[in-house]
Each structure stands twice: as C-alpha cells, then as structure tokens.
Backbone as ProteinMPNN parsed JSONL, in Angstrom:
{"seq_chain_A": "XXXXXXXXXXXXXXXXXXXXXXXXXXXXXXXXXXXXXXXXXXXXXXXXXXXXXXXXXX", "coords_chain_A": {"N_chain_A": [[0.945, -1.024, -0.352], [0.191, 2.468, -0.285], [1.989, 5.427, 0.571], [-0.263, 8.582, -0.013], [-0.105, 11.315, -1.931], [1.495, 14.103, -1.302], [1.05, 16.337, -2.625], [-0.555, 17.417, -4.209], [-1.309, 16.657, -7.868], [-3.306, 18.056, -9.222], [-2.786, 20.228, -7.206], [-0.594, 21.301, -8.272], [-1.784, 22.507, -10.497], [-3.279, 24.274, -9.885], [-1.679, 26.149, -8.549], [-0.323, 27.151, -10.937], [-1.734, 27.853, -12.811], [-2.924, 30.309, -10.751], [-0.409, 31.643, -11.22], [-0.311, 32.382, -13.81], [-2.906, 33.488, -14.164], [-2.556, 35.752, -12.343], [-1.29, 37.231, -14.429], [1.546, 36.656, -15.016], [4.567, 36.151, -16.747], [6.952, 34.429, -16.09], [7.683, 32.285, -13.417], [8.753, 30.385, -10.513], [8.413, 27.468, -9.405], [8.512, 26.259, -6.339], [8.294, 23.021, -4.567], [7.568, 22.111, -1.597], [7.604, 19.389, -0.475], [8.223, 17.525, 2.569], [7.007, 19.633, 3.859], [4.266, 19.942, 2.927], [4.645, 22.23, 1.252], [3.859, 24.677, -0.952], [5.795, 26.702, -2.682], [5.553, 30.001, -4.747], [7.319, 31.595, -6.695], [7.75, 34.955, -8.044], [9.219, 36.763, -10.686], [11.812, 38.881, -12.679], [13.654, 36.851, -14.672], [16.521, 36.926, -15.007], [19.175, 38.881, -13.284], [19.071, 43.043, -13.966], [22.222, 44.422, -14.918], [24.823, 46.529, -14.51], [26.265, 46.881, -16.362], [28.668, 44.617, -18.617], [29.556, 41.654, -17.915], [32.655, 40.64, -16.729], [33.072, 37.912, -17.092], [32.157, 36.396, -19.036], [33.558, 36.986, -21.556], [35.611, 35.444, -24.099]], "CA_chain_A": [[0.381, -0.283, 0.105], [1.248, 3.43, -0.947], [0.709, 6.734, 0.767], [-1.022, 9.507, -0.303], [0.805, 12.243, -2.325], [1.569, 15.147, -0.063], [1.009, 17.8, -2.752], [-1.117, 16.032, -5.784], [-1.287, 17.192, -9.488], [-4.253, 19.41, -8.906], [-1.897, 21.599, -5.982], [0.731, 22.329, -9.04], [-2.387, 23.271, -11.716], [-3.839, 25.657, -9.215], [-0.397, 27.134, -8.364], [0.033, 27.425, -12.556], [-2.873, 28.432, -13.265], [-2.281, 31.603, -10.582], [0.212, 32.423, -12.184], [-0.79, 32.366, -15.378], [-3.929, 34.949, -13.661], [-2.183, 37.024, -12.142], [-0.235, 38.166, -15.562], [3.041, 36.675, -14.743], [4.908, 35.343, -17.965], [7.786, 33.642, -15.637], [7.686, 32.247, -12.019], [9.259, 29.013, -10.492], [7.284, 26.548, -8.577], [9.182, 25.369, -5.617], [8.062, 22.389, -3.626], [8.344, 21.493, -0.179], [7.172, 18.131, 0.257], [8.15, 17.64, 3.439], [6.107, 20.448, 4.764], [3.609, 19.657, 2.173], [3.877, 23.697, 1.004], [4.361, 25.267, -2.932], [6.077, 27.905, -2.659], [5.472, 30.36, -5.971], [8.632, 32.385, -6.535], [7.26, 35.437, -9.251], [9.965, 37.764, -10.906], [12.037, 38.539, -13.982], [14.527, 35.03, -14.286], [17.575, 37.223, -14.892], [18.465, 40.219, -12.761], [20.137, 43.766, -14.251], [23.333, 44.549, -14.51], [25.182, 47.505, -15.042], [27.261, 46.642, -17.37], [28.935, 43.369, -19.675], [29.875, 40.737, -17.022], [33.86, 39.959, -18.009], [33.214, 36.729, -16.653], [31.44, 36.397, -20.01], [34.45, 37.147, -22.462], [36.391, 34.503, -24.323]], "C_chain_A": [[0.763, 1.559, 0.001], [0.646, 4.409, -0.154], [0.737, 7.872, 0.128], [-0.094, 10.284, -1.353], [0.81, 13.277, -0.878], [1.377, 16.376, -0.87], [0.957, 17.502, -4.591], [-0.701, 17.329, -6.965], [-1.998, 18.579, -9.445], [-3.881, 20.973, -8.396], [-1.4, 22.165, -7.115], [-0.611, 22.858, -10.3], [-3.211, 24.083, -11.028], [-2.366, 26.546, -8.863], [-0.034, 27.792, -9.64], [-0.676, 28.356, -12.515], [-3.058, 30.089, -12.665], [-1.677, 32.574, -11.162], [-0.052, 33.03, -13.213], [-2.295, 33.903, -15.074], [-3.841, 35.581, -13.651], [-0.987, 37.465, -13.054], [0.708, 38.242, -15.512], [3.391, 35.952, -16.19], [6.339, 34.283, -16.876], [7.442, 33.384, -14.023], [8.4, 30.964, -11.876], [8.437, 28.436, -9.242], [7.891, 25.41, -7.556], [8.124, 24.339, -4.273], [8.37, 21.507, -2.362], [7.444, 20.072, 0.395], [7.203, 17.623, 1.897], [6.88, 18.557, 4.773], [5.146, 20.479, 4.597], [2.525, 21.808, 1.827], [4.327, 23.992, -0.648], [4.526, 26.61, -2.24], [5.817, 28.833, -4.302], [6.239, 31.391, -5.63], [8.425, 33.413, -7.953], [8.302, 36.494, -9.629], [11.114, 37.43, -12.206], [13.451, 37.337, -13.495], [16.187, 35.796, -14.458], [17.661, 38.733, -14.004], [19.406, 41.829, -13.591], [21.488, 43.94, -13.563], [23.591, 45.966, -14.914], [25.911, 47.754, -15.648], [27.749, 45.309, -18.032], [29.44, 43.008, -18.328], [31.024, 40.636, -17.87], [33.672, 38.817, -18.215], [32.982, 36.018, -18.625], [32.282, 36.513, -21.492], [35.506, 35.738, -22.96], [37.794, 34.251, -23.996]], "O_chain_A": [[1.927, 1.781, 0.333], [-0.567, 4.545, 0.013], [1.817, 8.229, -0.344], [0.895, 9.596, -1.61], [0.254, 13.138, 0.211], [1.451, 17.455, -0.282], [1.712, 17.42, -5.56], [-0.091, 18.397, -6.906], [-1.56, 19.723, -9.566], [-4.225, 22.111, -8.717], [-1.571, 23.375, -7.261], [-0.196, 23.731, -11.062], [-4.001, 24.703, -11.74], [-2.351, 27.757, -9.08], [0.518, 28.892, -9.59], [-0.396, 29.524, -12.242], [-3.258, 31.025, -13.44], [-1.975, 33.717, -11.509], [0.02, 34.247, -13.387], [-2.449, 34.944, -15.713], [-4.397, 36.44, -14.336], [0.061, 37.945, -12.621], [1.297, 39.295, -15.757], [2.541, 35.237, -16.721], [6.447, 33.154, -17.356], [6.929, 34.317, -13.407], [8.709, 30.363, -12.905], [7.956, 29.077, -8.308], [7.864, 24.189, -7.71], [7.453, 24.825, -3.363], [9.136, 20.557, -2.197], [6.83, 19.91, 1.45], [6.118, 17.347, 2.407], [6.309, 18.289, 5.83], [4.451, 20.891, 5.526], [1.422, 22.346, 1.922], [5.164, 23.34, -1.272], [3.784, 27.314, -1.555], [5.953, 28.019, -5.215], [6.085, 32.063, -4.61], [8.836, 32.916, -9.001], [8.337, 37.348, -8.744], [11.347, 36.314, -12.669], [13.979, 37.117, -12.405], [17.097, 35.122, -13.976], [16.739, 39.546, -13.933], [20.595, 41.569, -13.777], [21.859, 43.77, -12.402], [22.755, 46.591, -15.566], [26.399, 48.885, -15.647], [26.754, 44.592, -17.929], [29.759, 43.922, -17.568], [30.985, 40.559, -19.098], [33.958, 38.359, -19.321], [33.77, 35.246, -19.171], [31.699, 36.153, -22.514], [36.101, 35.109, -22.085], [38.333, 33.203, -24.352]]}, "name": "protein", "num_of_chains": 1, "seq": "XXXXXXXXXXXXXXXXXXXXXXXXXXXXXXXXXXXXXXXXXXXXXXXXXXXXXXXXXX"}
C-alpha cells in the first residue's frame, strides 16, 4: 500500500493557473514535500546589471 500524495497534481495545476491569472509570464514553483507546501516565486529570471560581465568574454 502506498502513501497518499503530499502535493497533488491538482495543487500544482492551481498554482500554475494562479500565476497565469496574475498576468505573469515567468515564475518558479518550489515544492516542499516535507512541509506539504508550495512556494511560488515571481520575478525576472535574470537580474539587471550595470554593464557587461567580464567573465562572459572568451
């Protein structure tokens, strides 16, 4: 016999739909299975910088 899911697919669908309904294009959804918690982080994927990154040069 298996244990019931801590976070269900329906929970994940609700989180994704909430992000879309909020008008956001990007979000990170983090599942904490131990605490049975879903965390949605909304924001830009890349932070804006003051100039070119010197480590990007070959």
